[in-house]
Amino acid sequence: MSLVIEDPRVVEFDVQTDEMLVNMGPQHPSTHGVLRLLLRTDGEIVHECTPHIGYLHRCAEKIGENLSPPQYIP
């Protein structure tokens, strides 16, 4: 009688994977430009995540470019 349990469903492979950069952005059109994540992955493992934070504007910033600070109060 053996004390080692062998599962025939478990198979080990030597898999060669390449590092990949993936842009993970917003999942809804109304959140365009708010947040983008740059993921550095190796297979299914995420090694690094770099957030690129934007802003959602409604043209108020563009209007305020030509005004002095007291004139432009958001």
mmCIF file of N, CA and C in Angstrom:
data_model
loop_
_atom_site.group_PDB
_atom_site.id
_atom_site.type_symbol
_atom_site.label_atom_id
_atom_site.label_comp_id
_atom_site.label_asym_id
_atom_site.label_seq_id
_atom_site.Cartn_x
_atom_site.Cartn_y
_atom_site.Cartn_z
ATOM 1 N N MET A 1 0.845 -1.169 0.000
ATOM 2 C CA MET A 1 0.000 0.000 0.000
ATOM 3 C C MET A 1 0.897 1.240 0.000
ATOM 4 N N SER A 2 0.582 2.168 -0.885
ATOM 5 C CA SER A 2 1.396 3.362 -1.053
ATOM 6 C C SER A 2 0.763 4.545 -0.326
ATOM 7 N N LEU A 3 1.599 5.396 0.252
ATOM 8 C CA LEU A 3 1.114 6.594 0.919
ATOM 9 C C LEU A 3 1.060 7.800 -0.023
ATOM 10 N N VAL A 4 1.575 7.656 -1.230
ATOM 11 C CA VAL A 4 1.597 8.741 -2.205
ATOM 12 C C VAL A 4 0.360 8.624 -3.089
ATOM 13 N N ILE A 5 -0.405 9.690 -3.133
ATOM 14 C CA ILE A 5 -1.593 9.705 -3.982
ATOM 15 C C ILE A 5 -1.225 10.397 -5.285
ATOM 16 N N GLU A 6 -1.395 9.698 -6.366
ATOM 17 C CA GLU A 6 -1.087 10.262 -7.675
ATOM 18 C C GLU A 6 -2.387 10.563 -8.398
ATOM 19 N N ASP A 7 -2.513 11.783 -8.861
ATOM 20 C CA ASP A 7 -3.705 12.199 -9.588
ATOM 21 C C ASP A 7 -3.365 12.203 -11.076
ATOM 22 N N PRO A 8 -4.004 11.360 -11.865
ATOM 23 C CA PRO A 8 -3.672 11.305 -13.294
ATOM 24 C C PRO A 8 -4.125 12.557 -14.054
ATOM 25 N N ARG A 9 -4.957 13.397 -13.439
ATOM 26 C CA ARG A 9 -5.429 14.604 -14.124
ATOM 27 C C ARG A 9 -4.413 15.739 -14.057
ATOM 28 N N VAL A 10 -3.478 15.679 -13.134
ATOM 29 C CA VAL A 10 -2.493 16.745 -12.977
ATOM 30 C C VAL A 10 -1.325 16.477 -13.912
ATOM 31 N N VAL A 11 -1.098 17.424 -14.822
ATOM 32 C CA VAL A 11 -0.016 17.289 -15.795
ATOM 33 C C VAL A 11 0.835 18.549 -15.709
ATOM 34 N N GLU A 12 2.135 18.383 -15.640
ATOM 35 C CA GLU A 12 3.039 19.524 -15.585
ATOM 36 C C GLU A 12 3.711 19.695 -16.940
ATOM 37 N N PHE A 13 3.754 20.943 -17.399
ATOM 38 C CA PHE A 13 4.380 21.260 -18.671
ATOM 39 C C PHE A 13 5.475 22.290 -18.445
ATOM 40 N N ASP A 14 6.489 22.258 -19.280
ATOM 41 C CA ASP A 14 7.471 23.333 -19.326
ATOM 42 C C ASP A 14 7.001 24.304 -20.399
ATOM 43 N N VAL A 15 6.407 25.404 -19.969
ATOM 44 C CA VAL A 15 5.811 26.351 -20.896
ATOM 45 C C VAL A 15 6.690 27.591 -20.979
ATOM 46 N N GLN A 16 6.989 28.014 -22.185
ATOM 47 C CA GLN A 16 7.736 29.241 -22.410
ATOM 48 C C GLN A 16 6.732 30.365 -22.640
ATOM 49 N N THR A 17 6.766 31.402 -21.815
ATOM 50 C CA THR A 17 5.867 32.535 -21.988
ATOM 51 C C THR A 17 6.680 33.792 -22.228
ATOM 52 N N ASP A 18 6.066 34.744 -22.877
ATOM 53 C CA ASP A 18 6.701 36.026 -23.146
ATOM 54 C C ASP A 18 6.033 37.105 -22.313
ATOM 55 N N GLU A 19 6.821 38.103 -21.963
ATOM 56 C CA GLU A 19 6.271 39.239 -21.232
ATOM 57 C C GLU A 19 5.442 40.082 -22.196
ATOM 58 N N MET A 20 4.325 40.597 -21.701
ATOM 59 C CA MET A 20 3.415 41.328 -22.565
ATOM 60 C C MET A 20 2.887 42.563 -21.833
ATOM 61 N N LEU A 21 2.751 43.670 -22.550
ATOM 62 C CA LEU A 21 2.150 44.883 -22.004
ATOM 63 C C LEU A 21 0.704 44.952 -22.474
ATOM 64 N N VAL A 22 -0.208 45.115 -21.527
ATOM 65 C CA VAL A 22 -1.637 45.119 -21.832
ATOM 66 C C VAL A 22 -2.237 46.417 -21.313
ATOM 67 N N ASN A 23 -3.000 47.102 -22.163
ATOM 68 C CA ASN A 23 -3.754 48.280 -21.735
ATOM 69 C C ASN A 23 -5.088 47.817 -21.191
ATOM 70 N N MET A 24 -5.339 48.121 -19.932
ATOM 71 C CA MET A 24 -6.615 47.770 -19.302
ATOM 72 C C MET A 24 -7.326 49.082 -19.040
ATOM 73 N N GLY A 25 -8.334 49.350 -19.832
ATOM 74 C CA GLY A 25 -8.990 50.643 -19.737
ATOM 75 C C GLY A 25 -10.367 50.552 -19.130
ATOM 76 N N PRO A 26 -11.100 51.634 -19.267
ATOM 77 C CA PRO A 26 -12.449 51.644 -18.718
ATOM 78 C C PRO A 26 -13.342 50.646 -19.442
ATOM 79 N N GLN A 27 -14.280 50.110 -18.720
ATOM 80 C CA GLN A 27 -15.167 49.103 -19.282
ATOM 81 C C GLN A 27 -16.499 49.690 -19.738
ATOM 82 N N HIS A 28 -16.679 50.982 -19.589
ATOM 83 C CA HIS A 28 -17.930 51.620 -19.981
ATOM 84 C C HIS A 28 -17.607 52.897 -20.754
ATOM 85 N N PRO A 29 -18.323 53.192 -21.834
ATOM 86 C CA PRO A 29 -17.992 54.375 -22.648
ATOM 87 C C PRO A 29 -18.060 55.702 -21.900
ATOM 88 N N SER A 30 -18.887 55.816 -20.878
ATOM 89 C CA SER A 30 -18.988 57.093 -20.168
ATOM 90 C C SER A 30 -17.776 57.368 -19.288
ATOM 91 N N THR A 31 -16.928 56.382 -19.051
ATOM 92 C CA THR A 31 -15.734 56.579 -18.228
ATOM 93 C C THR A 31 -14.483 56.755 -19.079
ATOM 94 N N HIS A 32 -14.643 57.184 -20.326
ATOM 95 C CA HIS A 32 -13.510 57.363 -21.233
ATOM 96 C C HIS A 32 -12.559 58.431 -20.692
ATOM 97 N N GLY A 33 -11.287 58.100 -20.608
ATOM 98 C CA GLY A 33 -10.274 59.060 -20.198
ATOM 99 C C GLY A 33 -10.086 59.210 -18.708
ATOM 100 N N VAL A 34 -10.851 58.522 -17.895
ATOM 101 C CA VAL A 34 -10.746 58.677 -16.450
ATOM 102 C C VAL A 34 -9.568 57.886 -15.894
ATOM 103 N N LEU A 35 -9.433 56.636 -16.303
ATOM 104 C CA LEU A 35 -8.369 55.783 -15.773
ATOM 105 C C LEU A 35 -7.967 54.755 -16.818
ATOM 106 N N ARG A 36 -6.656 54.569 -16.974
ATOM 107 C CA ARG A 36 -6.130 53.515 -17.832
ATOM 108 C C ARG A 36 -5.021 52.830 -17.052
ATOM 109 N N LEU A 37 -5.012 51.514 -17.051
ATOM 110 C CA LEU A 37 -3.985 50.744 -16.363
ATOM 111 C C LEU A 37 -3.098 50.069 -17.397
ATOM 112 N N LEU A 38 -1.801 50.212 -17.244
ATOM 113 C CA LEU A 38 -0.842 49.534 -18.102
ATOM 114 C C LEU A 38 -0.290 48.358 -17.310
ATOM 115 N N LEU A 39 -0.606 47.143 -17.750
ATOM 116 C CA LEU A 39 -0.218 45.933 -17.032
ATOM 117 C C LEU A 39 0.948 45.260 -17.732
ATOM 118 N N ARG A 40 1.962 44.874 -16.963
ATOM 119 C CA ARG A 40 3.070 44.070 -17.487
ATOM 120 C C ARG A 40 2.833 42.651 -16.995
ATOM 121 N N THR A 41 2.514 41.759 -17.935
ATOM 122 C CA THR A 41 2.128 40.402 -17.570
ATOM 123 C C THR A 41 3.091 39.381 -18.149
ATOM 124 N N ASP A 42 3.116 38.233 -17.518
ATOM 125 C CA ASP A 42 3.838 37.064 -18.014
ATOM 126 C C ASP A 42 2.869 35.902 -17.893
ATOM 127 N N GLY A 43 2.203 35.593 -18.988
ATOM 128 C CA GLY A 43 1.144 34.593 -18.920
ATOM 129 C C GLY A 43 -0.050 35.183 -18.199
ATOM 130 N N GLU A 44 -0.481 34.539 -17.132
ATOM 131 C CA GLU A 44 -1.609 35.032 -16.344
ATOM 132 C C GLU A 44 -1.163 35.801 -15.103
ATOM 133 N N ILE A 45 0.131 35.975 -14.927
ATOM 134 C CA ILE A 45 0.670 36.638 -13.742
ATOM 135 C C ILE A 45 0.951 38.100 -14.066
ATOM 136 N N VAL A 46 0.389 39.008 -13.269
ATOM 137 C CA VAL A 46 0.630 40.442 -13.434
ATOM 138 C C VAL A 46 1.831 40.814 -12.575
ATOM 139 N N HIS A 47 2.889 41.329 -13.228
ATOM 140 C CA HIS A 47 4.106 41.699 -12.505
ATOM 141 C C HIS A 47 4.116 43.170 -12.112
ATOM 142 N N GLU A 48 3.481 44.019 -12.917
ATOM 143 C CA GLU A 48 3.497 45.451 -12.628
ATOM 144 C C GLU A 48 2.226 46.086 -13.175
ATOM 145 N N CYS A 49 1.717 47.059 -12.458
ATOM 146 C CA CYS A 49 0.528 47.796 -12.888
ATOM 147 C C CYS A 49 0.820 49.286 -12.739
ATOM 148 N N THR A 50 0.767 50.026 -13.852
ATOM 149 C CA THR A 50 1.026 51.456 -13.838
ATOM 150 C C THR A 50 -0.265 52.193 -14.180
ATOM 151 N N PRO A 51 -0.821 52.949 -13.231
ATOM 152 C CA PRO A 51 -2.051 53.691 -13.540
ATOM 153 C C PRO A 51 -1.744 55.004 -14.257
ATOM 154 N N HIS A 52 -2.540 55.317 -15.261
ATOM 155 C CA HIS A 52 -2.483 56.604 -15.950
ATOM 156 C C HIS A 52 -3.825 57.275 -15.698
ATOM 157 N N ILE A 53 -3.813 58.257 -14.803
ATOM 158 C CA ILE A 53 -5.050 58.894 -14.382
ATOM 159 C C ILE A 53 -5.295 60.129 -15.242
ATOM 160 N N GLY A 54 -6.425 60.178 -15.871
ATOM 161 C CA GLY A 54 -6.832 61.331 -16.669
ATOM 162 C C GLY A 54 -7.867 62.129 -15.905
ATOM 163 N N TYR A 55 -8.678 62.832 -16.618
ATOM 164 C CA TYR A 55 -9.762 63.558 -15.977
ATOM 165 C C TYR A 55 -10.930 63.597 -16.948
ATOM 166 N N LEU A 56 -12.086 63.671 -16.407
ATOM 167 C CA LEU A 56 -13.294 63.773 -17.206
ATOM 168 C C LEU A 56 -13.722 65.230 -17.183
ATOM 169 N N HIS A 57 -13.766 65.863 -18.330
ATOM 170 C CA HIS A 57 -14.114 67.278 -18.363
ATOM 171 C C HIS A 57 -15.359 67.487 -19.216
ATOM 172 N N ARG A 58 -15.969 68.635 -18.996
ATOM 173 C CA ARG A 58 -17.168 68.994 -19.762
ATOM 174 C C ARG A 58 -16.974 70.372 -20.379
ATOM 175 N N CYS A 59 -15.816 70.594 -20.940
ATOM 176 C CA CYS A 59 -15.437 71.829 -21.634
ATOM 177 C C CYS A 59 -15.233 73.007 -20.693
ATOM 178 N N ALA A 60 -15.401 72.848 -19.390
ATOM 179 C CA ALA A 60 -15.196 73.959 -18.462
ATOM 180 C C ALA A 60 -13.728 74.357 -18.423
ATOM 181 N N GLU A 61 -12.817 73.382 -18.550
ATOM 182 C CA GLU A 61 -11.391 73.696 -18.535
ATOM 183 C C GLU A 61 -11.010 74.528 -19.753
ATOM 184 N N LYS A 62 -11.581 74.208 -20.899
ATOM 185 C CA LYS A 62 -11.268 74.942 -22.121
ATOM 186 C C LYS A 62 -11.783 76.376 -22.033
ATOM 187 N N ILE A 63 -12.958 76.563 -21.469
ATOM 188 C CA ILE A 63 -13.511 77.909 -21.301
ATOM 189 C C ILE A 63 -12.645 78.710 -20.330
ATOM 190 N N GLY A 64 -12.153 78.079 -19.284
ATOM 191 C CA GLY A 64 -11.353 78.762 -18.277
ATOM 192 C C GLY A 64 -9.951 79.117 -18.721
ATOM 193 N N GLU A 65 -9.478 78.600 -19.867
ATOM 194 C CA GLU A 65 -8.124 78.914 -20.330
ATOM 195 C C GLU A 65 -7.964 80.392 -20.673
ATOM 196 N N ASN A 66 -9.014 81.038 -21.124
ATOM 197 C CA ASN A 66 -8.927 82.433 -21.561
ATOM 198 C C ASN A 66 -9.421 83.416 -20.510
ATOM 199 N N LEU A 67 -9.700 82.966 -19.308
ATOM 200 C CA LEU A 67 -10.213 83.830 -18.249
ATOM 201 C C LEU A 67 -9.201 83.934 -17.117
ATOM 202 N N SER A 68 -9.289 85.010 -16.374
ATOM 203 C CA SER A 68 -8.434 85.134 -15.192
ATOM 204 C C SER A 68 -9.037 84.283 -14.071
ATOM 205 N N PRO A 69 -8.246 83.947 -13.053
ATOM 206 C CA PRO A 69 -8.777 83.093 -11.976
ATOM 207 C C PRO A 69 -10.031 83.630 -11.296
ATOM 208 N N PRO A 70 -10.149 84.953 -11.027
ATOM 209 C CA PRO A 70 -11.414 85.403 -10.419
ATOM 210 C C PRO A 70 -12.625 85.260 -11.355
ATOM 211 N N GLN A 71 -12.370 85.338 -12.673
ATOM 212 C CA GLN A 71 -13.474 85.199 -13.618
ATOM 213 C C GLN A 71 -13.923 83.751 -13.761
ATOM 214 N N TYR A 72 -12.991 82.843 -13.580
ATOM 215 C CA TYR A 72 -13.311 81.425 -13.777
ATOM 216 C C TYR A 72 -13.359 80.732 -12.422
ATOM 217 N N ILE A 73 -14.538 80.487 -11.943
ATOM 218 C CA ILE A 73 -14.725 79.726 -10.710
ATOM 219 C C ILE A 73 -15.588 78.529 -11.064
ATOM 220 N N PRO A 74 -14.998 77.340 -11.081
ATOM 221 C CA PRO A 74 -15.775 76.162 -11.507
ATOM 222 C C PRO A 74 -16.889 75.810 -10.539
#
